[in-house]
JSON list of C-alpha atoms in Angstrom, two decimals:
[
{"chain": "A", "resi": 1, "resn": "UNK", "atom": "CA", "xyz": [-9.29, 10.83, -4.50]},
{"chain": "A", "resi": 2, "resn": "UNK", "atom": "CA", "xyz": [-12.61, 9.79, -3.38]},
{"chain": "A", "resi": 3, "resn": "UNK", "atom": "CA", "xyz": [-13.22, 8.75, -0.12]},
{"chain": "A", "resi": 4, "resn": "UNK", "atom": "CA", "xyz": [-14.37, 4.86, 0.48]},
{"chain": "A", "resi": 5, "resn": "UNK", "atom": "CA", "xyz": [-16.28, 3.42, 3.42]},
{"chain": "A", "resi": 6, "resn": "UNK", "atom": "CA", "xyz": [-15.73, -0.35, 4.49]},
{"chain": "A", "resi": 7, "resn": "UNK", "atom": "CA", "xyz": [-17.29, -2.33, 7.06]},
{"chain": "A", "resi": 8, "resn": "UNK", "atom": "CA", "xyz": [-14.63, -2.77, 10.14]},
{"chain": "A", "resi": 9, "resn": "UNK", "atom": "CA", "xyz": [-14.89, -6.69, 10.34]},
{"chain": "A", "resi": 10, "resn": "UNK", "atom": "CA", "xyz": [-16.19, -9.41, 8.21]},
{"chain": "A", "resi": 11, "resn": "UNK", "atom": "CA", "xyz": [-16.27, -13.52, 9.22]},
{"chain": "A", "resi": 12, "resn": "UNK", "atom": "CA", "xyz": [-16.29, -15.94, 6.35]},
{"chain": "A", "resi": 13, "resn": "UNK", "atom": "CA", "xyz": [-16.05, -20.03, 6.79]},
{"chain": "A", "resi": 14, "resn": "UNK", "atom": "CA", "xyz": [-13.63, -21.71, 5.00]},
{"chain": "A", "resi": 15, "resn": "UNK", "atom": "CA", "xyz": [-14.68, -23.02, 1.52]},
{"chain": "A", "resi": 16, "resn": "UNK", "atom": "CA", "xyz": [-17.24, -20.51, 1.39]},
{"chain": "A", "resi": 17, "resn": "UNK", "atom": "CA", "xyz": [-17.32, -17.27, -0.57]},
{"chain": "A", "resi": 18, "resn": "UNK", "atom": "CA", "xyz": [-16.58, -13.99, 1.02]},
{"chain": "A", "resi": 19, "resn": "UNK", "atom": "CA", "xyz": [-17.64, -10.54, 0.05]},
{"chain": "A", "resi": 20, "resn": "UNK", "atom": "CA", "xyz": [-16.60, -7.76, 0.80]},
{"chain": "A", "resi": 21, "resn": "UNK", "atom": "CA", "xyz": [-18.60, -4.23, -0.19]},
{"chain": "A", "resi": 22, "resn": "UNK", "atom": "CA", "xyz": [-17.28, -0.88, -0.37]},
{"chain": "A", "resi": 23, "resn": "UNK", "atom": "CA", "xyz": [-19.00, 2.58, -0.36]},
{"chain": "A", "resi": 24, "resn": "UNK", "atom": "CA", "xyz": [-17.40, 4.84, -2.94]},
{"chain": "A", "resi": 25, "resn": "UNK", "atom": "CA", "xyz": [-20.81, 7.30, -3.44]},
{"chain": "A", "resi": 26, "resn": "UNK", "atom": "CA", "xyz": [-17.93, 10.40, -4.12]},
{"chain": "A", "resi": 27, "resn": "UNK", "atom": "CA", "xyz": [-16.39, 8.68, -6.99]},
{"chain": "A", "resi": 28, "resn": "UNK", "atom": "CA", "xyz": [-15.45, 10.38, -10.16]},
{"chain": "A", "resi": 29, "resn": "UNK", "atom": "CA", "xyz": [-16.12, 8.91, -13.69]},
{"chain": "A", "resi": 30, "resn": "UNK", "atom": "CA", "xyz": [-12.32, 8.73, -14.73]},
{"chain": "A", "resi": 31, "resn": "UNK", "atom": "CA", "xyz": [-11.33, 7.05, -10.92]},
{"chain": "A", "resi": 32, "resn": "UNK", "atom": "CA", "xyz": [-10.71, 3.57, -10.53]},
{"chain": "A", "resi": 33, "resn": "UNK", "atom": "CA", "xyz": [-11.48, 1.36, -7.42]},
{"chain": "A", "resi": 34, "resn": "UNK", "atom": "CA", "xyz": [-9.04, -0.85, -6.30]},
{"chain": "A", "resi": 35, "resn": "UNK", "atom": "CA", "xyz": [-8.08, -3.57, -3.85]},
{"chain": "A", "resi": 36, "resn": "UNK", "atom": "CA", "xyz": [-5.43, -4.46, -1.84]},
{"chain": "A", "resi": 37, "resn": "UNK", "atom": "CA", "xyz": [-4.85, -7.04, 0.97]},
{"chain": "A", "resi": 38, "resn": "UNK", "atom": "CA", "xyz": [-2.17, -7.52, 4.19]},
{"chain": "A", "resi": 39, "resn": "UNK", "atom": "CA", "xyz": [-1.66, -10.33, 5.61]},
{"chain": "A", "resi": 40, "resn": "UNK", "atom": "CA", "xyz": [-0.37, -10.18, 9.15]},
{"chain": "A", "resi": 41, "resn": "UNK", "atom": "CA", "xyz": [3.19, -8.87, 9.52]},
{"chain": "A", "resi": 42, "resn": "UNK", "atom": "CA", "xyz": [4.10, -8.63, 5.83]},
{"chain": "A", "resi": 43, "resn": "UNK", "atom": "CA", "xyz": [3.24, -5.68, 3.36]},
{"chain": "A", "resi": 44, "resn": "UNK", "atom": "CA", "xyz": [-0.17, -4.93, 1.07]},
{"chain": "A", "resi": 45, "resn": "UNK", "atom": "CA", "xyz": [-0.58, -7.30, -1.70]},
{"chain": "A", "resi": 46, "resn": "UNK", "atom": "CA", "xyz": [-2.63, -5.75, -5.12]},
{"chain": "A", "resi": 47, "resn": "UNK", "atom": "CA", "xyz": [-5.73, -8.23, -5.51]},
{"chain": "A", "resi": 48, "resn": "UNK", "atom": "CA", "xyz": [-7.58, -6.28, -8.66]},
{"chain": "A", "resi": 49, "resn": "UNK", "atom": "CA", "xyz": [-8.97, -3.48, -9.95]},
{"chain": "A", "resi": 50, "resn": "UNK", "atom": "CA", "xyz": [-11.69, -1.94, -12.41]},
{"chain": "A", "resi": 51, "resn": "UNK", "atom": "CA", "xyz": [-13.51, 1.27, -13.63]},
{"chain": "A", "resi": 52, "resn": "UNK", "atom": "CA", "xyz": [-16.55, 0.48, -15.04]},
{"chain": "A", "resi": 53, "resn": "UNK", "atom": "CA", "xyz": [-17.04, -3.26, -16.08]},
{"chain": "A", "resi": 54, "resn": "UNK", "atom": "CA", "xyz": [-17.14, -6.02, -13.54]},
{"chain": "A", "resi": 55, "resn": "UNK", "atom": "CA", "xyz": [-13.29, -8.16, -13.41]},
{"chain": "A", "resi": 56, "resn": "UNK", "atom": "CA", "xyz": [-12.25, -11.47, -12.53]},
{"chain": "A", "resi": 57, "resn": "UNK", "atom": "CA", "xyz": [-8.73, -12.69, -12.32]},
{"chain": "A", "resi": 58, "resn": "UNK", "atom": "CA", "xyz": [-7.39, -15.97, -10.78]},
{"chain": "A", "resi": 59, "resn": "UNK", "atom": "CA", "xyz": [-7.30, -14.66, -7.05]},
{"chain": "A", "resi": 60, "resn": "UNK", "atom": "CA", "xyz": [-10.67, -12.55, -7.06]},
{"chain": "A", "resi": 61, "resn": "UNK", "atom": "CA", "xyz": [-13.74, -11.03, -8.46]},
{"chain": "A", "resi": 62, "resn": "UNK", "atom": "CA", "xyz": [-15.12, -7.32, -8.65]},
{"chain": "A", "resi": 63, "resn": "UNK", "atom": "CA", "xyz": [-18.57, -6.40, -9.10]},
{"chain": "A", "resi": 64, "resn": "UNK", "atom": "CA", "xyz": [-18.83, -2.70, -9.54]},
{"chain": "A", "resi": 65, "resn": "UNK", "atom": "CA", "xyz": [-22.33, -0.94, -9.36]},
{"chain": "A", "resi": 66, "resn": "UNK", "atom": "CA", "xyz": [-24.09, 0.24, -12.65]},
{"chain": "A", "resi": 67, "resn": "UNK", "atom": "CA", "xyz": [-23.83, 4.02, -10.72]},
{"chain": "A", "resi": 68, "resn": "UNK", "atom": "CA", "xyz": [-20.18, 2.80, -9.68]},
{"chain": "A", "resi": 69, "resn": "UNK", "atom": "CA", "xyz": [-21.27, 4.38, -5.78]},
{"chain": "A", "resi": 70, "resn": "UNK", "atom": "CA", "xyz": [-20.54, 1.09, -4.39]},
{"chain": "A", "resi": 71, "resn": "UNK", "atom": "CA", "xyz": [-18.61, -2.59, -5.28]},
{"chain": "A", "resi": 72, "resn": "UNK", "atom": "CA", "xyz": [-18.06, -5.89, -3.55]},
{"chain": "A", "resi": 73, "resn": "UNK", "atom": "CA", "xyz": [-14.75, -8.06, -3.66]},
{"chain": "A", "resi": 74, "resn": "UNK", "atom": "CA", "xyz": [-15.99, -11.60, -3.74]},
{"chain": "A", "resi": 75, "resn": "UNK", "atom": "CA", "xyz": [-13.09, -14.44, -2.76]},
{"chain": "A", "resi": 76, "resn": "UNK", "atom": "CA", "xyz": [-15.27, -17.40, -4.56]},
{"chain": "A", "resi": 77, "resn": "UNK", "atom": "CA", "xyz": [-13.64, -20.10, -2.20]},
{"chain": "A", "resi": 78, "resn": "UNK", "atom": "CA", "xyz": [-12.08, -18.53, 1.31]},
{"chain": "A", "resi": 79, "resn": "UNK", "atom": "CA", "xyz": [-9.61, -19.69, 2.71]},
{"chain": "A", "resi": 80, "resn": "UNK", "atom": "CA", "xyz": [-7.61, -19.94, 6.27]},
{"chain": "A", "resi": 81, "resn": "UNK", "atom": "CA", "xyz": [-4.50, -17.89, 4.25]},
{"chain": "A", "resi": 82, "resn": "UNK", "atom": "CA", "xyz": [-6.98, -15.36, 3.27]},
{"chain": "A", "resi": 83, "resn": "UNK", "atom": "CA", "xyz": [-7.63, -13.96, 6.69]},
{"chain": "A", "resi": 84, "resn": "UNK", "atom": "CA", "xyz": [-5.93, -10.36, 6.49]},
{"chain": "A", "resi": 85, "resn": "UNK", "atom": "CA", "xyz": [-6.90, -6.45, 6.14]},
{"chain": "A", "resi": 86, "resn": "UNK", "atom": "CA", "xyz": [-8.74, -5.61, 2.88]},
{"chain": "A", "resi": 87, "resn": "UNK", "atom": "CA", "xyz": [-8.79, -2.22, 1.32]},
{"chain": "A", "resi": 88, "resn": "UNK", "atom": "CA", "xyz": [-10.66, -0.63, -1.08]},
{"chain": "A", "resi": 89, "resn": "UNK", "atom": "CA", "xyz": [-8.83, 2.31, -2.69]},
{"chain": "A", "resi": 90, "resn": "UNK", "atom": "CA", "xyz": [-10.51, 4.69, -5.20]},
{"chain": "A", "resi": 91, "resn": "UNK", "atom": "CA", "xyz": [-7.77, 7.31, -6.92]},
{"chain": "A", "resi": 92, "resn": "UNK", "atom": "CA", "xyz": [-7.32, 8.27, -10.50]},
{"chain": "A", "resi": 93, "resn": "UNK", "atom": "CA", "xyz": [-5.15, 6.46, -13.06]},
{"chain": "A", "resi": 94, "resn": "UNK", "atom": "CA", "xyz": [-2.07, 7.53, -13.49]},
{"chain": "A", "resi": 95, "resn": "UNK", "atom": "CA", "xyz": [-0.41, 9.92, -11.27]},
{"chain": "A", "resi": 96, "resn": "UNK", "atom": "CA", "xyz": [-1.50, 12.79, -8.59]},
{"chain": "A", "resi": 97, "resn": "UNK", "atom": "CA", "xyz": [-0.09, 16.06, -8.94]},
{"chain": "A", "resi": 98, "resn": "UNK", "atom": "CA", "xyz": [-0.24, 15.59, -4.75]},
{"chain": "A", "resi": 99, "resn": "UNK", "atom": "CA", "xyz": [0.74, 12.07, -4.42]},
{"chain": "A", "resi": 100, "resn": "UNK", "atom": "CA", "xyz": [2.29, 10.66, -7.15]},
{"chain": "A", "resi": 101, "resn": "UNK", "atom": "CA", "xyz": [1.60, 7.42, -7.66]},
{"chain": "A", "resi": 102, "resn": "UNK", "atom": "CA", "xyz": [0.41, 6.99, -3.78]},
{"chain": "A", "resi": 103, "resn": "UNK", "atom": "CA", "xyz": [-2.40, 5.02, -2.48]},
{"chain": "A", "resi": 104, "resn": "UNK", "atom": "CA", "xyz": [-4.25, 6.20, 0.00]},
{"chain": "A", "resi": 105, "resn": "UNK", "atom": "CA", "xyz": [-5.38, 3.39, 2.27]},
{"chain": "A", "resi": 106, "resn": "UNK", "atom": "CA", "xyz": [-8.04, 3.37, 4.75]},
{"chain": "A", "resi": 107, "resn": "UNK", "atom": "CA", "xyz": [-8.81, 1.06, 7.45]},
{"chain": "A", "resi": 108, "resn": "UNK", "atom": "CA", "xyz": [-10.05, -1.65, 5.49]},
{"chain": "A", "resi": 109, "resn": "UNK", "atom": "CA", "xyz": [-11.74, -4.76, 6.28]},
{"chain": "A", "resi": 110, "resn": "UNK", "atom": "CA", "xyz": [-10.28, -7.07, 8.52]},
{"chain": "A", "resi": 111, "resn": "UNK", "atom": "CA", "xyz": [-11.49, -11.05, 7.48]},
{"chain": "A", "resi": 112, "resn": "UNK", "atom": "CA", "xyz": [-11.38, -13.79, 9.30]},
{"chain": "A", "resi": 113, "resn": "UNK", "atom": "CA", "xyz": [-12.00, -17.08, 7.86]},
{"chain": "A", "resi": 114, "resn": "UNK", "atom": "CA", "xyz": [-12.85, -19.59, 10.08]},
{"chain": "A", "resi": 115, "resn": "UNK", "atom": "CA", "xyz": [-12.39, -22.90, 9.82]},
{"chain": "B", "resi": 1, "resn": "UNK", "atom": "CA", "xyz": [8.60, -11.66, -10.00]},
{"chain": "B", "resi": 2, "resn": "UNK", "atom": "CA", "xyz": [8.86, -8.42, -8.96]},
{"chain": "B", "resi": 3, "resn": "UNK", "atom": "CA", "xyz": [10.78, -8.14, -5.71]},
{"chain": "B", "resi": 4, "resn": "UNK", "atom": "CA", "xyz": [10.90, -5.17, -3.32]},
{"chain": "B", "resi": 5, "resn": "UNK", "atom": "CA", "xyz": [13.28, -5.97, -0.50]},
{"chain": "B", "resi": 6, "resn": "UNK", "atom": "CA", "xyz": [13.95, -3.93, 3.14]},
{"chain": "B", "resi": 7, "resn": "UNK", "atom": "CA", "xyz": [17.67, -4.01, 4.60]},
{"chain": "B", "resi": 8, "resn": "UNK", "atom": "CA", "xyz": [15.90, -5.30, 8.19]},
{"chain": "B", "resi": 9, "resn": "UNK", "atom": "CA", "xyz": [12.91, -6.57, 9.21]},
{"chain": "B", "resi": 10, "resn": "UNK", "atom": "CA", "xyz": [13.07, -5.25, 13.24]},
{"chain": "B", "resi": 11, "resn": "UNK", "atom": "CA", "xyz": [15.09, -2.71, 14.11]},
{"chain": "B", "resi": 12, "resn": "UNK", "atom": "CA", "xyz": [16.25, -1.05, 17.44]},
{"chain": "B", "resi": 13, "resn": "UNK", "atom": "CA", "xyz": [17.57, 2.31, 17.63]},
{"chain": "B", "resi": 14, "resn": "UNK", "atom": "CA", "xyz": [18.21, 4.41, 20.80]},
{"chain": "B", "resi": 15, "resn": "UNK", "atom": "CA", "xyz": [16.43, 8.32, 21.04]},
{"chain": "B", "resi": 16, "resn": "UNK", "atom": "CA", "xyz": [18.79, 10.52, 18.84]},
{"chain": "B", "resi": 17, "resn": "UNK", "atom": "CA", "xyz": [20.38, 8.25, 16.53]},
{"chain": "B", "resi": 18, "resn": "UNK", "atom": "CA", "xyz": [20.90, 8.71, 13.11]},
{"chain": "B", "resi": 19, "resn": "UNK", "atom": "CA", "xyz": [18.66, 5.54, 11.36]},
{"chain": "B", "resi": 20, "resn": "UNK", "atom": "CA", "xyz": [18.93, 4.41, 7.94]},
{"chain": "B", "resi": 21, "resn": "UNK", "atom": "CA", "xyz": [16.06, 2.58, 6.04]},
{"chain": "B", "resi": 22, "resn": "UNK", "atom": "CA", "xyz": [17.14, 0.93, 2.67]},
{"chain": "B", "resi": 23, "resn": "UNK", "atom": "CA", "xyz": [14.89, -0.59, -0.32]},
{"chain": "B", "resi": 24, "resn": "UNK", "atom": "CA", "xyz": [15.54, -1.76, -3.11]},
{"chain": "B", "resi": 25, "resn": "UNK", "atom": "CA", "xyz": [13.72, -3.29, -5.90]},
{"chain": "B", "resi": 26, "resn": "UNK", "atom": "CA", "xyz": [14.55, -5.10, -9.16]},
{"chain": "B", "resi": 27, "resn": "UNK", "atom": "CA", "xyz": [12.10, -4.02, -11.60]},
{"chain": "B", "resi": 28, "resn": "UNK", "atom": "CA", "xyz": [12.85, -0.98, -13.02]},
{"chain": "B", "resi": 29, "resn": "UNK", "atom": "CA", "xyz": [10.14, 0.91, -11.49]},
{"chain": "B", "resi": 30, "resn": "UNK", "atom": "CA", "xyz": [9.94, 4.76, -11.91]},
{"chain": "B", "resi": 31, "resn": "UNK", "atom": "CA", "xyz": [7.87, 5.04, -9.22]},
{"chain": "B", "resi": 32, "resn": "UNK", "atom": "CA", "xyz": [8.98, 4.29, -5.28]},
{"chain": "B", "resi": 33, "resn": "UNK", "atom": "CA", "xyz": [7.80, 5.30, -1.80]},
{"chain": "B", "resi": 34, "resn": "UNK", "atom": "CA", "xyz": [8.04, 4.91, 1.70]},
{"chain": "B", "resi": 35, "resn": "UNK", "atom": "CA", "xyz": [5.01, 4.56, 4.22]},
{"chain": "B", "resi": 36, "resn": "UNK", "atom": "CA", "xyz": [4.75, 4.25, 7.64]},
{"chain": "B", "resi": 37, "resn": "UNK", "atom": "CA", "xyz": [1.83, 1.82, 9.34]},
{"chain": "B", "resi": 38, "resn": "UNK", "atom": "CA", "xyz": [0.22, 2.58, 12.91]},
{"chain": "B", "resi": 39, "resn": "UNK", "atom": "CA", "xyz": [-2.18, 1.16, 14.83]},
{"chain": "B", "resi": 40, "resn": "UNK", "atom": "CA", "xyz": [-5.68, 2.73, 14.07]},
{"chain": "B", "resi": 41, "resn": "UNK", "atom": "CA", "xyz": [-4.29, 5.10, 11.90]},
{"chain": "B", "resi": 42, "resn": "UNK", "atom": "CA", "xyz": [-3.71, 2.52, 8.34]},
{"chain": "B", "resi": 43, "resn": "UNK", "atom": "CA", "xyz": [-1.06, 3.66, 6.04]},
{"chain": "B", "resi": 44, "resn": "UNK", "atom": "CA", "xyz": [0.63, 7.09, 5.68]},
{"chain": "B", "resi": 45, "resn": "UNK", "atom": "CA", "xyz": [2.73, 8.48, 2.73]},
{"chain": "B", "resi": 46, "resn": "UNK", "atom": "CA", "xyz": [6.28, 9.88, 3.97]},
{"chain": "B", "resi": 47, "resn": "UNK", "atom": "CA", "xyz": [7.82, 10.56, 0.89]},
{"chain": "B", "resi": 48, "resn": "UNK", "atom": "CA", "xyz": [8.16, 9.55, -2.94]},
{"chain": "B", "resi": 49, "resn": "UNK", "atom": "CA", "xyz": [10.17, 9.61, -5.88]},
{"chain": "B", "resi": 50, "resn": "UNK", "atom": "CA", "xyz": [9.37, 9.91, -9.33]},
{"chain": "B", "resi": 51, "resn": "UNK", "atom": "CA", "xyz": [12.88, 9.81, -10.87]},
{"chain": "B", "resi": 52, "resn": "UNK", "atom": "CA", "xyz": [16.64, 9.48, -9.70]},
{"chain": "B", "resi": 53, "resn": "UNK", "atom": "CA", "xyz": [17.45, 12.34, -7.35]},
{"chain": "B", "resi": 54, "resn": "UNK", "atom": "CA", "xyz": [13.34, 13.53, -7.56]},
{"chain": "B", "resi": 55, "resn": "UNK", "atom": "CA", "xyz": [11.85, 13.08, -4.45]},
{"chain": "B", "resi": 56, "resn": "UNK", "atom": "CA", "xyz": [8.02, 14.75, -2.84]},
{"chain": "B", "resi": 57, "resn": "UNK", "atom": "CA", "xyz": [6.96, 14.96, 0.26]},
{"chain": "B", "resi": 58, "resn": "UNK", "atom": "CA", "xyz": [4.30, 12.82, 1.34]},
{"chain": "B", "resi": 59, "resn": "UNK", "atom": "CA", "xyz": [1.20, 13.94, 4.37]},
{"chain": "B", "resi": 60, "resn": "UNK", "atom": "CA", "xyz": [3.95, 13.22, 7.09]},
{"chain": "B", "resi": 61, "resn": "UNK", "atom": "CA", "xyz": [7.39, 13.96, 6.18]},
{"chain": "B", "resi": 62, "resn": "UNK", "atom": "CA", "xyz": [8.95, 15.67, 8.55]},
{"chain": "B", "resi": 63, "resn": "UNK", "atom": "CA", "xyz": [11.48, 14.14, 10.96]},
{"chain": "B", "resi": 64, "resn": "UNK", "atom": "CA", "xyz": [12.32, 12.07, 8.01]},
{"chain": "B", "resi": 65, "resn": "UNK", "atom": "CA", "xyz": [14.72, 12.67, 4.63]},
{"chain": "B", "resi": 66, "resn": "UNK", "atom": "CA", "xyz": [15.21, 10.62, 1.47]},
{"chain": "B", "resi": 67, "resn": "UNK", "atom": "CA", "xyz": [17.50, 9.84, -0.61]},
{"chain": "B", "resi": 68, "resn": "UNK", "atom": "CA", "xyz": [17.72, 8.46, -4.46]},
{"chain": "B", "resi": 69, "resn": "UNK", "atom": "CA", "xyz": [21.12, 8.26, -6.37]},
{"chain": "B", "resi": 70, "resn": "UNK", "atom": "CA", "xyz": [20.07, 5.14, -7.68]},
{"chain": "B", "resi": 71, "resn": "UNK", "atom": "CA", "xyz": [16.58, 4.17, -10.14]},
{"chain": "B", "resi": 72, "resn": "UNK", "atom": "CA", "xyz": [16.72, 0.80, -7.46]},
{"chain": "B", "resi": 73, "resn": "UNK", "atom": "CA", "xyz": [17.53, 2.30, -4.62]},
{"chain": "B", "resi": 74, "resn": "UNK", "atom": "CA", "xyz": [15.27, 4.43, -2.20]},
{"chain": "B", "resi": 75, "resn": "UNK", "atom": "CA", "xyz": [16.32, 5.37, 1.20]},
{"chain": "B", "resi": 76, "resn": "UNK", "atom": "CA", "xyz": [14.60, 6.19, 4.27]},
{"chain": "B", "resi": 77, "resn": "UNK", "atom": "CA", "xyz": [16.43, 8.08, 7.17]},
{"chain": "B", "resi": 78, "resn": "UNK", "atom": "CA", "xyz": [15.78, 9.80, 10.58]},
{"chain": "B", "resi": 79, "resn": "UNK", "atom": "CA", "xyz": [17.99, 12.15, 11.20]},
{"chain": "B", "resi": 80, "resn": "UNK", "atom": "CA", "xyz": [17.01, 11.81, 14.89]},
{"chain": "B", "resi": 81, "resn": "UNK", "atom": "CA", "xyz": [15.55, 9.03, 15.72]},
{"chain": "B", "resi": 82, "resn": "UNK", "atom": "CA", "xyz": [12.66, 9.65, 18.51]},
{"chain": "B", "resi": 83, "resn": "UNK", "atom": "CA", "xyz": [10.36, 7.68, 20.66]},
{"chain": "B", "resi": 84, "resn": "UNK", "atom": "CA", "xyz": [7.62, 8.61, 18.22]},
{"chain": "B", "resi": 85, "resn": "UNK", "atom": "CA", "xyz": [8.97, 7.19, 15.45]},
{"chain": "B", "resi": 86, "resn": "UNK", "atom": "CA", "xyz": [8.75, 3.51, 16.48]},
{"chain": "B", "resi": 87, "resn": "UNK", "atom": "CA", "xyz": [6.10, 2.21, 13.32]},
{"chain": "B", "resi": 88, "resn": "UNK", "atom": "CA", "xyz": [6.17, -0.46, 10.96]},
{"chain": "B", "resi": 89, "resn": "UNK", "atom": "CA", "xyz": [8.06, 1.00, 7.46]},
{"chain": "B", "resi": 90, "resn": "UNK", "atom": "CA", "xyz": [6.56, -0.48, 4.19]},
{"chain": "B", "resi": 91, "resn": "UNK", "atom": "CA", "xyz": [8.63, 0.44, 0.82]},
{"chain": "B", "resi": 92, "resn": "UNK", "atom": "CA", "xyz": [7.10, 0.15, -2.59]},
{"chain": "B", "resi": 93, "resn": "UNK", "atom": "CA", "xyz": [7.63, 0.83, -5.96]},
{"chain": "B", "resi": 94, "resn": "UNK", "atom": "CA", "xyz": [5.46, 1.30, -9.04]},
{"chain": "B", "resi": 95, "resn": "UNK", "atom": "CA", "xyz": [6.17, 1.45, -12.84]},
{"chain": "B", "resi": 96, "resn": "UNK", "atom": "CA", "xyz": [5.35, 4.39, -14.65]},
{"chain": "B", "resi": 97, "resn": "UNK", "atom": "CA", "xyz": [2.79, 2.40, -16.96]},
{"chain": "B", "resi": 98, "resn": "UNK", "atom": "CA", "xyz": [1.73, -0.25, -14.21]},
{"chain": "B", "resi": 99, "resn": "UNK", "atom": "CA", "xyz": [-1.43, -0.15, -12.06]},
{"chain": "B", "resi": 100, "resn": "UNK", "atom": "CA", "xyz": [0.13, -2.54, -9.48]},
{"chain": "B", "resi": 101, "resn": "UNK", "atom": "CA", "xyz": [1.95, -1.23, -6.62]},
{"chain": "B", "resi": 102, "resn": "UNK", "atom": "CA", "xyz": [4.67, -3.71, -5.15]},
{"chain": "B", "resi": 103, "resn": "UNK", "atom": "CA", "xyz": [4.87, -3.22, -1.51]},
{"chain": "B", "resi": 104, "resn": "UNK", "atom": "CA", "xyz": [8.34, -4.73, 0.56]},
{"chain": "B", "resi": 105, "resn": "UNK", "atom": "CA", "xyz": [7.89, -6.62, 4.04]},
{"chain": "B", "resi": 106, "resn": "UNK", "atom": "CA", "xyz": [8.22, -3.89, 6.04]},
{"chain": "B", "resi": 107, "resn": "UNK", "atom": "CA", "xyz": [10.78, -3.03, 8.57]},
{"chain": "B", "resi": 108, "resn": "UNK", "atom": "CA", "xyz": [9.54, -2.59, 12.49]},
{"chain": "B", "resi": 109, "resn": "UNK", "atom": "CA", "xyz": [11.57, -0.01, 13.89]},
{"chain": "B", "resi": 110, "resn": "UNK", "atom": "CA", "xyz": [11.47, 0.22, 17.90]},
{"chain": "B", "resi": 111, "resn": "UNK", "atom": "CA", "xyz": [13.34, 3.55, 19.44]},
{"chain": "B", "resi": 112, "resn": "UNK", "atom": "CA", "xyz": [14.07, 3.32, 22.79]}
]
């Protein structure tokens, strides 16, 4: 699975939109990136995920790079319950012969939204 | 709604005991596995099972076992429980089709 770079720490206001980029440059054409979130003290939470075109459901947007090296994770309206790790995961569809179905998270992105 | 639940959510276990971590989950996944969460160091894979009775190890299995007798069942244990062991455990499960991963809400296991 490719490797993905995020920035450590990201503040956001309340009400505003947050986004949050990811450096994927290794990627493969047939991987897909993927985000997760964690909230404090409870387990990783699937947000969205894409391959090539840009995606949108109720809880998120993902704007994926024509080169697909990079993408951003905008959160159109932050708020307060959105503070929490973010992680941007890049792995295949499907299974690994290594992993299985595994994820293999980073560090993520912690965001604060502020008030 | 797909629920993935963990027996405890904080657990304390003394240096050498035997420590059982259960999870179950009610959607018919394929797919389960057990992490472990550290300060600094994110995530890490333990172990995971494909199938009933078919388990893999993960990047950091050992001091740990598994066990699957049942498709909704997927158990955690330390066979001896050391001081380096005290993490946060996060269960999940994924269908064989799905491209979500359902994660539990963890269990924090202290050895003392």
């Amino acid at each position: 699975d490719a490797k993905t770079t995020q920035p450590p720490s990201m503040d956001c206001a309340e009400g505003r939109a947050a986004n949050l980029p990811c450096n994927h440059s290794t990627i493969s054409g047939n991987e897909y990136v993927y985000w997760y979130r964690q909230i404090h003290s409870q387990g990783p939470q699937y947000i969205i995920h894409g391959l090539k075109n840009n995606e949108t459901n109720e809880m998120a947007s993902l704007i994926i790079t024509e080169d697909r090296k990079s993408s951003t994770l905008i959160l159109p309206h932050a708020t307060l319950r959105d503070t929490a790790v973010y992680y941007c995961i890049v792995r295949l569809w499907g299974t690994n012969s290594n992993s299985g179905y595994a994820l293999n998270f980073g560090k993520g992105t912690s965001l604060l939204v502020t008030p | 709604d797909v629920k993935v639940t963990q027996s405890s959510r904080y657990l304390v276990k003394r240096t050498g005991e035997k420590v059982f971590l259960e999870c179950v989950q009610d959607m018919d996944h394929e797919n389960m596995f057990w992490y472990r969460q550290d300060p600094g160091l994110g995530l890490r894979l333990i172990y995971f099972s494909y199938d009933v009775k078919m388990k893999e190890k993960g990047d950091i299995p050992e001091g740990y076992s598994v066990s699957r007798e049942k498709k909704e069942r997927f158990s955690l244990i330390l066979e001896s429980a050391s001081t380096n062991q005290t993490s946060m455990y996060l269960c999940a499960s994924q269908g064989q089709s799905s491209y979500e991963q359902y994660f539990g809400p963890g269990t924090r296991l202290t050895v003392t």
